[in-house]
């Protein structure tokens, strides 16, 4: 259960509860690829590095 509290521009307060099944919240801690520009750069650089390593291994064999 998630309880959300907020207020509007007139300072009227609201509160609402949401029942979220655990299967809907699992895996939300990390997006792949990340949703930020810097995060995407890091993510794709890592993928490129892994591909280069695979190419090196393939060429040596």
PDB file of N, CA and C in Angstrom:
ATOM      1  N   UNK A   1       0.856  -1.170   0.000  1.00  0.00           N
ATOM      2  CA  UNK A   1       0.000   0.000   0.000  1.00  0.00           C
ATOM      3  C   UNK A   1       0.906   1.238   0.000  1.00  0.00           C
ATOM      4  N   UNK A   2       0.570   2.180  -0.853  1.00  0.00           N
ATOM      5  CA  UNK A   2       1.293   3.447  -0.942  1.00  0.00           C
ATOM      6  C   UNK A   2       0.315   4.562  -0.614  1.00  0.00           C
ATOM      7  N   UNK A   3       0.705   5.420   0.318  1.00  0.00           N
ATOM      8  CA  UNK A   3      -0.132   6.546   0.702  1.00  0.00           C
ATOM      9  C   UNK A   3       0.489   7.817   0.131  1.00  0.00           C
ATOM     10  N   UNK A   4      -0.263   8.521  -0.702  1.00  0.00           N
ATOM     11  CA  UNK A   4       0.226   9.738  -1.351  1.00  0.00           C
ATOM     12  C   UNK A   4      -0.507  10.936  -0.758  1.00  0.00           C
ATOM     13  N   UNK A   5       0.285  11.917  -0.327  1.00  0.00           N
ATOM     14  CA  UNK A   5      -0.279  13.152   0.212  1.00  0.00           C
ATOM     15  C   UNK A   5       0.276  14.320  -0.588  1.00  0.00           C
ATOM     16  N   UNK A   6      -0.590  15.245  -0.936  1.00  0.00           N
ATOM     17  CA  UNK A   6      -0.158  16.408  -1.715  1.00  0.00           C
ATOM     18  C   UNK A   6      -1.137  17.544  -1.488  1.00  0.00           C
ATOM     19  N   UNK A   7      -0.748  18.732  -1.950  1.00  0.00           N
ATOM     20  CA  UNK A   7      -1.645  19.882  -1.843  1.00  0.00           C
ATOM     21  C   UNK A   7      -1.636  20.643  -3.158  1.00  0.00           C
ATOM     22  N   UNK A   8      -2.750  21.303  -3.438  1.00  0.00           N
ATOM     23  CA  UNK A   8      -2.838  22.073  -4.679  1.00  0.00           C
ATOM     24  C   UNK A   8      -2.340  23.503  -4.449  1.00  0.00           C
ATOM     25  N   UNK A   9      -2.450  24.321  -5.464  1.00  0.00           N
ATOM     26  CA  UNK A   9      -1.942  25.690  -5.404  1.00  0.00           C
ATOM     27  C   UNK A   9      -2.644  26.527  -4.329  1.00  0.00           C
ATOM     28  N   UNK A  10      -3.864  26.135  -3.974  1.00  0.00           N
ATOM     29  CA  UNK A  10      -4.622  26.832  -2.933  1.00  0.00           C
ATOM     30  C   UNK A  10      -4.398  26.228  -1.545  1.00  0.00           C
ATOM     31  N   UNK A  11      -3.431  25.354  -1.450  1.00  0.00           N
ATOM     32  CA  UNK A  11      -3.047  24.684  -0.212  1.00  0.00           C
ATOM     33  C   UNK A  11      -4.108  23.732   0.324  1.00  0.00           C
ATOM     34  N   UNK A  12      -5.020  23.322  -0.544  1.00  0.00           N
ATOM     35  CA  UNK A  12      -5.981  22.300  -0.139  1.00  0.00           C
ATOM     36  C   UNK A  12      -5.242  20.961  -0.190  1.00  0.00           C
ATOM     37  N   UNK A  13      -5.333  20.219   0.921  1.00  0.00           N
ATOM     38  CA  UNK A  13      -4.582  18.975   1.022  1.00  0.00           C
ATOM     39  C   UNK A  13      -5.419  17.780   0.583  1.00  0.00           C
ATOM     40  N   UNK A  14      -4.714  16.836  -0.025  1.00  0.00           N
ATOM     41  CA  UNK A  14      -5.329  15.609  -0.506  1.00  0.00           C
ATOM     42  C   UNK A  14      -4.514  14.426  -0.012  1.00  0.00           C
ATOM     43  N   UNK A  15      -5.170  13.301   0.135  1.00  0.00           N
ATOM     44  CA  UNK A  15      -4.502  12.070   0.509  1.00  0.00           C
ATOM     45  C   UNK A  15      -5.204  10.927  -0.209  1.00  0.00           C
ATOM     46  N   UNK A  16      -4.398  10.031  -0.757  1.00  0.00           N
ATOM     47  CA  UNK A  16      -4.981   8.897  -1.468  1.00  0.00           C
ATOM     48  C   UNK A  16      -4.093   7.680  -1.274  1.00  0.00           C
ATOM     49  N   UNK A  17      -4.721   6.524  -1.080  1.00  0.00           N
ATOM     50  CA  UNK A  17      -3.984   5.276  -0.916  1.00  0.00           C
ATOM     51  C   UNK A  17      -4.114   4.433  -2.180  1.00  0.00           C
ATOM     52  N   UNK A  18      -3.002   3.808  -2.535  1.00  0.00           N
ATOM     53  CA  UNK A  18      -2.973   2.928  -3.695  1.00  0.00           C
ATOM     54  C   UNK A  18      -2.471   1.557  -3.255  1.00  0.00           C
ATOM     55  N   UNK A  19      -3.144   0.531  -3.680  1.00  0.00           N
ATOM     56  CA  UNK A  19      -2.713  -0.827  -3.401  1.00  0.00           C
ATOM     57  C   UNK A  19      -1.959  -1.332  -4.632  1.00  0.00           C
ATOM     58  N   UNK A  20      -0.632  -1.488  -4.501  1.00  0.00           N
ATOM     59  CA  UNK A  20       0.194  -1.942  -5.603  1.00  0.00           C
ATOM     60  C   UNK A  20       0.654  -3.365  -5.348  1.00  0.00           C
ATOM     61  N   UNK A  21       0.243  -4.295  -6.196  1.00  0.00           N
ATOM     62  CA  UNK A  21       0.747  -5.667  -6.049  1.00  0.00           C
ATOM     63  C   UNK A  21       2.266  -5.688  -6.219  1.00  0.00           C
ATOM     64  N   UNK A  22       2.948  -6.517  -5.452  1.00  0.00           N
ATOM     65  CA  UNK A  22       4.405  -6.555  -5.447  1.00  0.00           C
ATOM     66  C   UNK A  22       4.961  -6.846  -6.839  1.00  0.00           C
ATOM     67  N   UNK A  23       4.284  -7.642  -7.642  1.00  0.00           N
ATOM     68  CA  UNK A  23       4.799  -7.954  -8.976  1.00  0.00           C
ATOM     69  C   UNK A  23       4.847  -6.715  -9.875  1.00  0.00           C
ATOM     70  N   UNK A  24       4.050  -5.702  -9.566  1.00  0.00           N
ATOM     71  CA  UNK A  24       4.058  -4.473 -10.350  1.00  0.00           C
ATOM     72  C   UNK A  24       5.172  -3.519  -9.923  1.00  0.00           C
ATOM     73  N   UNK A  25       5.731  -3.716  -8.749  1.00  0.00           N
ATOM     74  CA  UNK A  25       6.766  -2.816  -8.266  1.00  0.00           C
ATOM     75  C   UNK A  25       8.160  -3.417  -8.358  1.00  0.00           C
ATOM     76  N   UNK A  26       8.271  -4.694  -8.609  1.00  0.00           N
ATOM     77  CA  UNK A  26       9.589  -5.333  -8.683  1.00  0.00           C
ATOM     78  C   UNK A  26      10.318  -4.874  -9.938  1.00  0.00           C
ATOM     79  N   UNK A  27      11.606  -4.612  -9.790  1.00  0.00           N
ATOM     80  CA  UNK A  27      12.428  -4.223 -10.928  1.00  0.00           C
ATOM     81  C   UNK A  27      12.352  -2.759 -11.290  1.00  0.00           C
ATOM     82  N   UNK A  28      11.630  -1.964 -10.513  1.00  0.00           N
ATOM     83  CA  UNK A  28      11.498  -0.552 -10.836  1.00  0.00           C
ATOM     84  C   UNK A  28      12.671   0.278 -10.320  1.00  0.00           C
ATOM     85  N   UNK A  29      13.566  -0.330  -9.583  1.00  0.00           N
ATOM     86  CA  UNK A  29      14.685   0.413  -9.025  1.00  0.00           C
ATOM     87  C   UNK A  29      15.754   0.767 -10.043  1.00  0.00           C
ATOM     88  N   UNK A  30      15.777   0.043 -11.149  1.00  0.00           N
ATOM     89  CA  UNK A  30      16.815   0.297 -12.137  1.00  0.00           C
ATOM     90  C   UNK A  30      16.209   0.174 -13.531  1.00  0.00           C
ATOM     91  N   UNK A  31      16.371   1.218 -14.323  1.00  0.00           N
ATOM     92  CA  UNK A  31      15.893   1.187 -15.696  1.00  0.00           C
ATOM     93  C   UNK A  31      17.038   0.816 -16.614  1.00  0.00           C
ATOM     94  N   UNK A  32      16.743   0.009 -17.621  1.00  0.00           N
ATOM     95  CA  UNK A  32      17.767  -0.370 -18.585  1.00  0.00           C
ATOM     96  C   UNK A  32      17.245  -0.077 -19.970  1.00  0.00           C
ATOM     97  N   UNK A  33      17.838   0.814 -20.696  1.00  0.00           N
ATOM     98  CA  UNK A  33      18.914   1.701 -20.291  1.00  0.00           C
ATOM     99  C   UNK A  33      18.391   2.776 -19.341  1.00  0.00           C
ATOM    100  N   UNK A  34      19.304   3.404 -18.602  1.00  0.00           N
ATOM    101  CA  UNK A  34      18.889   4.452 -17.655  1.00  0.00           C
ATOM    102  C   UNK A  34      18.122   5.578 -18.345  1.00  0.00           C
ATOM    103  N   UNK A  35      17.340   6.300 -17.583  1.00  0.00           N
ATOM    104  CA  UNK A  35      16.504   7.349 -18.173  1.00  0.00           C
ATOM    105  C   UNK A  35      17.162   8.725 -18.200  1.00  0.00           C
ATOM    106  N   UNK A  36      18.408   8.830 -17.757  1.00  0.00           N
ATOM    107  CA  UNK A  36      19.101  10.113 -17.835  1.00  0.00           C
ATOM    108  C   UNK A  36      20.125  10.080 -18.962  1.00  0.00           C
ATOM    109  N   UNK A  37      20.453  11.236 -19.479  1.00  0.00           N
ATOM    110  CA  UNK A  37      21.410  11.327 -20.578  1.00  0.00           C
ATOM    111  C   UNK A  37      22.772  10.762 -20.169  1.00  0.00           C
ATOM    112  N   UNK A  38      23.264  11.160 -19.012  1.00  0.00           N
ATOM    113  CA  UNK A  38      24.555  10.677 -18.516  1.00  0.00           C
ATOM    114  C   UNK A  38      24.496   9.171 -18.267  1.00  0.00           C
ATOM    115  N   UNK A  39      23.398   8.710 -17.721  1.00  0.00           N
ATOM    116  CA  UNK A  39      23.236   7.279 -17.470  1.00  0.00           C
ATOM    117  C   UNK A  39      23.264   6.478 -18.753  1.00  0.00           C
ATOM    118  N   UNK A  40      22.635   7.000 -19.802  1.00  0.00           N
ATOM    119  CA  UNK A  40      22.635   6.304 -21.096  1.00  0.00           C
ATOM    120  C   UNK A  40      24.033   6.250 -21.689  1.00  0.00           C
ATOM    121  N   UNK A  41      24.784   7.337 -21.567  1.00  0.00           N
ATOM    122  CA  UNK A  41      26.162   7.353 -22.092  1.00  0.00           C
ATOM    123  C   UNK A  41      26.963   6.248 -21.416  1.00  0.00           C
ATOM    124  N   UNK A  42      26.908   6.174 -20.104  1.00  0.00           N
ATOM    125  CA  UNK A  42      27.638   5.157 -19.364  1.00  0.00           C
ATOM    126  C   UNK A  42      27.185   3.759 -19.768  1.00  0.00           C
ATOM    127  N   UNK A  43      25.885   3.562 -19.878  1.00  0.00           N
ATOM    128  CA  UNK A  43      25.323   2.258 -20.232  1.00  0.00           C
ATOM    129  C   UNK A  43      25.826   1.803 -21.598  1.00  0.00           C
ATOM    130  N   UNK A  44      25.745   2.683 -22.594  1.00  0.00           N
ATOM    131  CA  UNK A  44      26.138   2.281 -23.943  1.00  0.00           C
ATOM    132  C   UNK A  44      27.659   2.181 -24.096  1.00  0.00           C
ATOM    133  N   UNK A  45      28.423   2.963 -23.357  1.00  0.00           N
ATOM    134  CA  UNK A  45      29.874   2.799 -23.374  1.00  0.00           C
ATOM    135  C   UNK A  45      30.263   1.426 -22.821  1.00  0.00           C
ATOM    136  N   UNK A  46      29.589   1.013 -21.783  1.00  0.00           N
ATOM    137  CA  UNK A  46      29.859  -0.309 -21.217  1.00  0.00           C
ATOM    138  C   UNK A  46      29.521  -1.407 -22.221  1.00  0.00           C
ATOM    139  N   UNK A  47      28.384  -1.252 -22.922  1.00  0.00           N
ATOM    140  CA  UNK A  47      28.022  -2.240 -23.944  1.00  0.00           C
ATOM    141  C   UNK A  47      29.047  -2.273 -25.074  1.00  0.00           C
ATOM    142  N   UNK A  48      29.512  -1.099 -25.509  1.00  0.00           N
ATOM    143  CA  UNK A  48      30.537  -1.043 -26.550  1.00  0.00           C
ATOM    144  C   UNK A  48      31.816  -1.736 -26.096  1.00  0.00           C
ATOM    145  N   UNK A  49      32.216  -1.494 -24.861  1.00  0.00           N
ATOM    146  CA  UNK A  49      33.414  -2.120 -24.331  1.00  0.00           C
ATOM    147  C   UNK A  49      33.291  -3.644 -24.331  1.00  0.00           C
ATOM    148  N   UNK A  50      32.131  -4.157 -23.930  1.00  0.00           N
ATOM    149  CA  UNK A  50      31.915  -5.605 -23.931  1.00  0.00           C
ATOM    150  C   UNK A  50      31.975  -6.152 -25.353  1.00  0.00           C
ATOM    151  N   UNK A  51      31.417  -5.429 -26.318  1.00  0.00           N
ATOM    152  CA  UNK A  51      31.462  -5.874 -27.715  1.00  0.00           C
ATOM    153  C   UNK A  51      32.892  -5.894 -28.237  1.00  0.00           C
ATOM    154  N   UNK A  52      33.670  -4.899 -27.874  1.00  0.00           N
ATOM    155  CA  UNK A  52      35.081  -4.853 -28.300  1.00  0.00           C
ATOM    156  C   UNK A  52      35.844  -6.028 -27.697  1.00  0.00           C
ATOM    157  N   UNK A  53      35.591  -6.312 -26.418  1.00  0.00           N
ATOM    158  CA  UNK A  53      36.243  -7.458 -25.782  1.00  0.00           C
ATOM    159  C   UNK A  53      35.866  -8.756 -26.486  1.00  0.00           C
ATOM    160  N   UNK A  54      34.607  -8.894 -26.864  1.00  0.00           N
ATOM    161  CA  UNK A  54      34.161 -10.090 -27.586  1.00  0.00           C
ATOM    162  C   UNK A  54      34.844 -10.193 -28.942  1.00  0.00           C
ATOM    163  N   UNK A  55      35.014  -9.073 -29.613  1.00  0.00           N
ATOM    164  CA  UNK A  55      35.703  -9.078 -30.911  1.00  0.00           C
ATOM    165  C   UNK A  55      37.149  -9.519 -30.750  1.00  0.00           C
ATOM    166  N   UNK A  56      37.811  -9.023 -29.706  1.00  0.00           N
ATOM    167  CA  UNK A  56      39.208  -9.411 -29.453  1.00  0.00           C
ATOM    168  C   UNK A  56      39.304 -10.909 -29.210  1.00  0.00           C
ATOM    169  N   UNK A  57      38.410 -11.443 -28.381  1.00  0.00           N
ATOM    170  CA  UNK A  57      38.419 -12.873 -28.069  1.00  0.00           C
ATOM    171  C   UNK A  57      38.145 -13.707 -29.309  1.00  0.00           C
ATOM    172  N   UNK A  58      37.243 -13.268 -30.139  1.00  0.00           N
ATOM    173  CA  UNK A  58      36.902 -13.988 -31.358  1.00  0.00           C
ATOM    174  C   UNK A  58      38.078 -13.996 -32.331  1.00  0.00           C
ATOM    175  N   UNK A  59      38.775 -12.900 -32.441  1.00  0.00           N
ATOM    176  CA  UNK A  59      39.895 -12.766 -33.369  1.00  0.00           C
ATOM    177  C   UNK A  59      41.083 -13.618 -32.935  1.00  0.00           C
ATOM    178  N   UNK A  60      41.316 -13.726 -31.619  1.00  0.00           N
ATOM    179  CA  UNK A  60      42.450 -14.482 -31.100  1.00  0.00           C
ATOM    180  C   UNK A  60      42.263 -15.978 -31.335  1.00  0.00           C
ATOM    181  N   UNK A  61      41.061 -16.466 -31.240  1.00  0.00           N
ATOM    182  CA  UNK A  61      40.804 -17.908 -31.379  1.00  0.00           C
ATOM    183  C   UNK A  61      41.011 -18.340 -32.756  1.00  0.00           C
TER     184      UNK A  61
END
